[in-house]
Coordinates of C-alpha atoms in Angstrom, one line a residue:
M1 CA -49.0 -38.8 8.7
R2 CA -47.9 -36.2 6.0
T3 CA -45.9 -34.1 8.5
L4 CA -44.2 -37.3 9.6
W5 CA -42.9 -37.8 6.0
I6 CA -41.8 -34.1 5.9
L7 CA -39.9 -34.3 9.0
L8 CA -38.3 -37.4 8.0
T9 CA -37.3 -36.1 4.6
F10 CA -36.1 -32.9 6.2
I11 CA -33.8 -34.9 8.6
F12 CA -32.5 -37.0 6.0
V13 CA -31.6 -34.4 3.5
T14 CA -30.0 -32.0 6.4
S15 CA -28.0 -35.0 7.5
C16 CA -26.4 -36.0 4.3
N17 CA -22.8 -35.0 3.9
N18 CA -20.9 -34.2 0.8
D19 CA -17.2 -35.4 1.3
T20 CA -16.1 -34.0 -2.1
Q21 CA -13.3 -31.4 -1.5
T22 CA -12.7 -29.2 -4.4
H23 CA -9.4 -27.0 -4.7
A24 CA -10.4 -23.9 -5.7
N25 CA -7.0 -21.8 -5.2
L26 CA -3.7 -23.2 -6.1
I27 CA -2.0 -22.6 -2.4
S28 CA -4.3 -25.3 -1.3
M29 CA -2.5 -27.8 -3.1
V30 CA 1.0 -27.0 -1.8
P31 CA 2.9 -29.9 -0.4
S32 CA 3.1 -29.8 3.6
N33 CA 7.1 -30.3 3.1
T34 CA 7.4 -27.3 1.0
S35 CA 10.5 -25.0 1.8
V36 CA 10.1 -22.4 -0.9
I37 CA 7.2 -21.4 -3.1
V38 CA 8.1 -19.6 -6.2
K39 CA 4.7 -18.0 -7.9
A40 CA 5.4 -17.0 -11.6
T41 CA 3.2 -15.5 -14.5
S42 CA 4.9 -17.0 -17.1
I43 CA 7.6 -19.2 -17.6
E44 CA 9.7 -17.3 -19.7
G45 CA 9.7 -14.7 -17.4
L46 CA 10.7 -16.9 -14.7
K47 CA 13.6 -17.9 -16.8
N48 CA 14.5 -14.5 -17.5
V49 CA 14.6 -13.5 -13.9
L50 CA 16.6 -16.6 -12.7
K51 CA 19.2 -16.0 -15.7
N52 CA 19.7 -12.4 -14.9
N53 CA 19.6 -12.5 -11.0
S54 CA 23.3 -11.2 -9.9
L55 CA 22.6 -12.2 -6.4
L56 CA 21.8 -16.0 -7.6
S57 CA 24.6 -16.1 -9.7
Q58 CA 27.2 -15.1 -7.0
F59 CA 25.9 -17.3 -4.2
S60 CA 25.4 -20.6 -6.2
D61 CA 27.7 -22.8 -7.6
V62 CA 27.0 -24.6 -11.1
T63 CA 26.4 -28.2 -10.1
T64 CA 23.3 -27.1 -7.9
F65 CA 22.3 -25.3 -11.2
Q66 CA 22.6 -28.2 -13.2
K67 CA 20.4 -30.5 -10.9
L68 CA 17.8 -27.7 -10.5
D69 CA 17.8 -27.3 -13.9
S70 CA 17.1 -31.1 -14.8
K71 CA 14.4 -31.3 -12.4
L72 CA 13.0 -28.2 -13.8
R73 CA 13.3 -29.0 -17.7
F74 CA 9.5 -30.1 -18.1
L75 CA 9.0 -26.5 -17.7
N76 CA 10.0 -25.8 -21.1
H77 CA 6.6 -27.4 -22.4
L78 CA 4.3 -26.0 -20.1
K79 CA 2.2 -23.0 -21.4
P80 CA 0.3 -21.7 -18.4
S81 CA -2.5 -19.0 -18.9
E82 CA -2.6 -18.1 -15.3
D83 CA -0.3 -18.2 -12.3
L84 CA 1.9 -21.2 -11.9
L85 CA 3.3 -22.1 -8.4
I86 CA 6.6 -23.9 -8.2
T87 CA 7.4 -25.5 -4.9
F88 CA 10.6 -27.2 -3.2
G89 CA 11.0 -29.3 -0.6
K90 CA 13.1 -32.3 0.9
H91 CA 11.8 -35.6 1.0
N92 CA 12.9 -38.2 4.0
T93 CA 15.7 -39.5 1.8
D94 CA 16.8 -36.2 1.3
S95 CA 16.2 -35.6 -2.3
L96 CA 14.7 -32.4 -3.6
Q97 CA 11.0 -32.5 -4.5
V98 CA 9.7 -30.1 -7.1
A99 CA 6.0 -29.7 -7.7
V100 CA 4.3 -27.5 -10.4
I101 CA 0.7 -26.3 -9.7
T102 CA -1.5 -24.3 -12.2
K103 CA -4.8 -23.9 -13.6
Y104 CA -5.1 -26.7 -16.1
H105 CA -6.4 -25.7 -20.0
A106 CA -6.2 -28.1 -23.2
D107 CA -2.8 -26.7 -24.4
L108 CA -0.8 -26.5 -21.2
F109 CA 1.2 -29.5 -21.4
N110 CA 1.7 -30.5 -25.1
L111 CA 3.9 -33.0 -26.0
D112 CA 3.1 -33.5 -29.9
S113 CA 6.3 -31.9 -31.4
V114 CA 8.7 -33.0 -28.4
P115 CA 11.2 -36.1 -29.6
N116 CA 12.3 -38.5 -26.9
H117 CA 9.4 -38.6 -24.6
S118 CA 6.9 -41.2 -23.6
V119 CA 3.5 -40.8 -21.7
E120 CA 2.0 -43.8 -19.3
T121 CA -1.0 -43.4 -17.5
F122 CA -2.1 -45.3 -14.2
T123 CA -5.3 -45.0 -12.2
T124 CA -5.0 -44.6 -8.3
D125 CA -7.3 -43.8 -5.9
G126 CA -9.6 -42.7 -8.7
N127 CA -7.4 -40.4 -10.1
T128 CA -5.5 -40.7 -13.4
L129 CA -1.7 -40.6 -12.8
T130 CA 0.3 -39.7 -15.8
K131 CA 4.1 -40.4 -15.9
T132 CA 5.8 -38.3 -18.6
T133 CA 9.5 -39.1 -19.6
I134 CA 11.2 -36.5 -21.5
D135 CA 15.1 -37.0 -22.4
N136 CA 15.1 -39.5 -19.3
A137 CA 13.5 -36.8 -16.6
V138 CA 10.6 -38.4 -15.3
V139 CA 7.4 -36.2 -14.2
Y140 CA 4.3 -37.4 -12.7
S141 CA 0.9 -35.3 -13.0
I142 CA -2.9 -35.3 -12.0
I143 CA -5.5 -33.1 -13.2
K144 CA -8.5 -32.6 -10.9
D145 CA -10.9 -30.0 -10.5
S146 CA -9.4 -28.0 -13.4
I147 CA -6.0 -28.0 -11.2
F148 CA -2.7 -29.6 -12.9
F149 CA -0.4 -30.6 -10.3
A150 CA 3.1 -32.2 -11.4
S151 CA 6.4 -33.5 -9.6
N152 CA 9.3 -35.4 -9.7
D153 CA 8.1 -37.6 -7.0
R154 CA 5.1 -40.3 -7.5
R155 CA 4.1 -40.2 -4.1
L156 CA 4.0 -36.2 -3.7
T157 CA 1.7 -36.3 -6.9
E158 CA -0.6 -39.1 -5.6
A159 CA -1.0 -37.7 -2.2
A160 CA -1.4 -33.9 -3.9
F161 CA -5.3 -34.1 -3.7
E162 CA -5.9 -35.7 -0.4
Q163 CA -8.0 -33.6 2.0
R164 CA -5.7 -31.6 4.4
E165 CA -6.4 -28.8 6.8
S166 CA -5.6 -25.5 5.1
N167 CA -3.0 -23.4 6.3
A168 CA -4.4 -19.9 6.8
A169 CA -0.9 -18.3 7.4
L170 CA 0.3 -19.8 4.3
A171 CA -2.9 -18.4 2.1
E172 CA -2.2 -15.1 3.8
I173 CA 1.5 -14.9 2.8
Y174 CA 0.1 -16.2 -0.8
Q175 CA -2.2 -13.1 -1.1
T176 CA 0.4 -10.7 -0.1
A177 CA 2.6 -12.0 -3.1
G178 CA 3.3 -9.7 -5.7
N179 CA 0.8 -10.0 -8.4
G180 CA 1.6 -9.0 -12.3
K181 CA 5.1 -9.5 -11.4
S182 CA 7.2 -12.0 -13.4
L183 CA 8.1 -13.6 -10.2
S184 CA 7.3 -13.9 -6.6
H185 CA 8.6 -16.1 -4.0
Q186 CA 7.7 -16.9 -0.3
C187 CA 10.0 -19.0 2.2
V188 CA 7.9 -21.2 4.4

């Protein structure tokens, strides 16, 4: 009888399945519709590279930069301590989706001294979604598994932590991206 209980206990324990997925690396959080990934070590370094890049200034018009700047303005309030991924993709409605992914820490997104901002929180699928409005620009963010995910698109943010198959090719490209550089980019 004792061996029967041990056998049943063993079968029960080994048949349990833990469906919880943790997102240990940033690249696993990249949205599937991403066209460009920018990896930066600091916001200031990223700004300097973009500002001083002669190739970008020759091939882009002012309106495109202004639209992009308005979507990325909230980056001025981020203080990442590790790598930061910025992804760009298009939605079905042909609008630009921007996502920012980095490791979370307490001082990452501090808005205490920022005028003209509002913060609302919602619960969706067990996650706390934060809607932050800064000077009429809206950013949605979720923090889970010590990962901060923010986007200008609410649906993209809500879907960020859903289980999906990892893209091995993308992970390999990400590993080859320049570590220690101010900016590194990949086109997907």
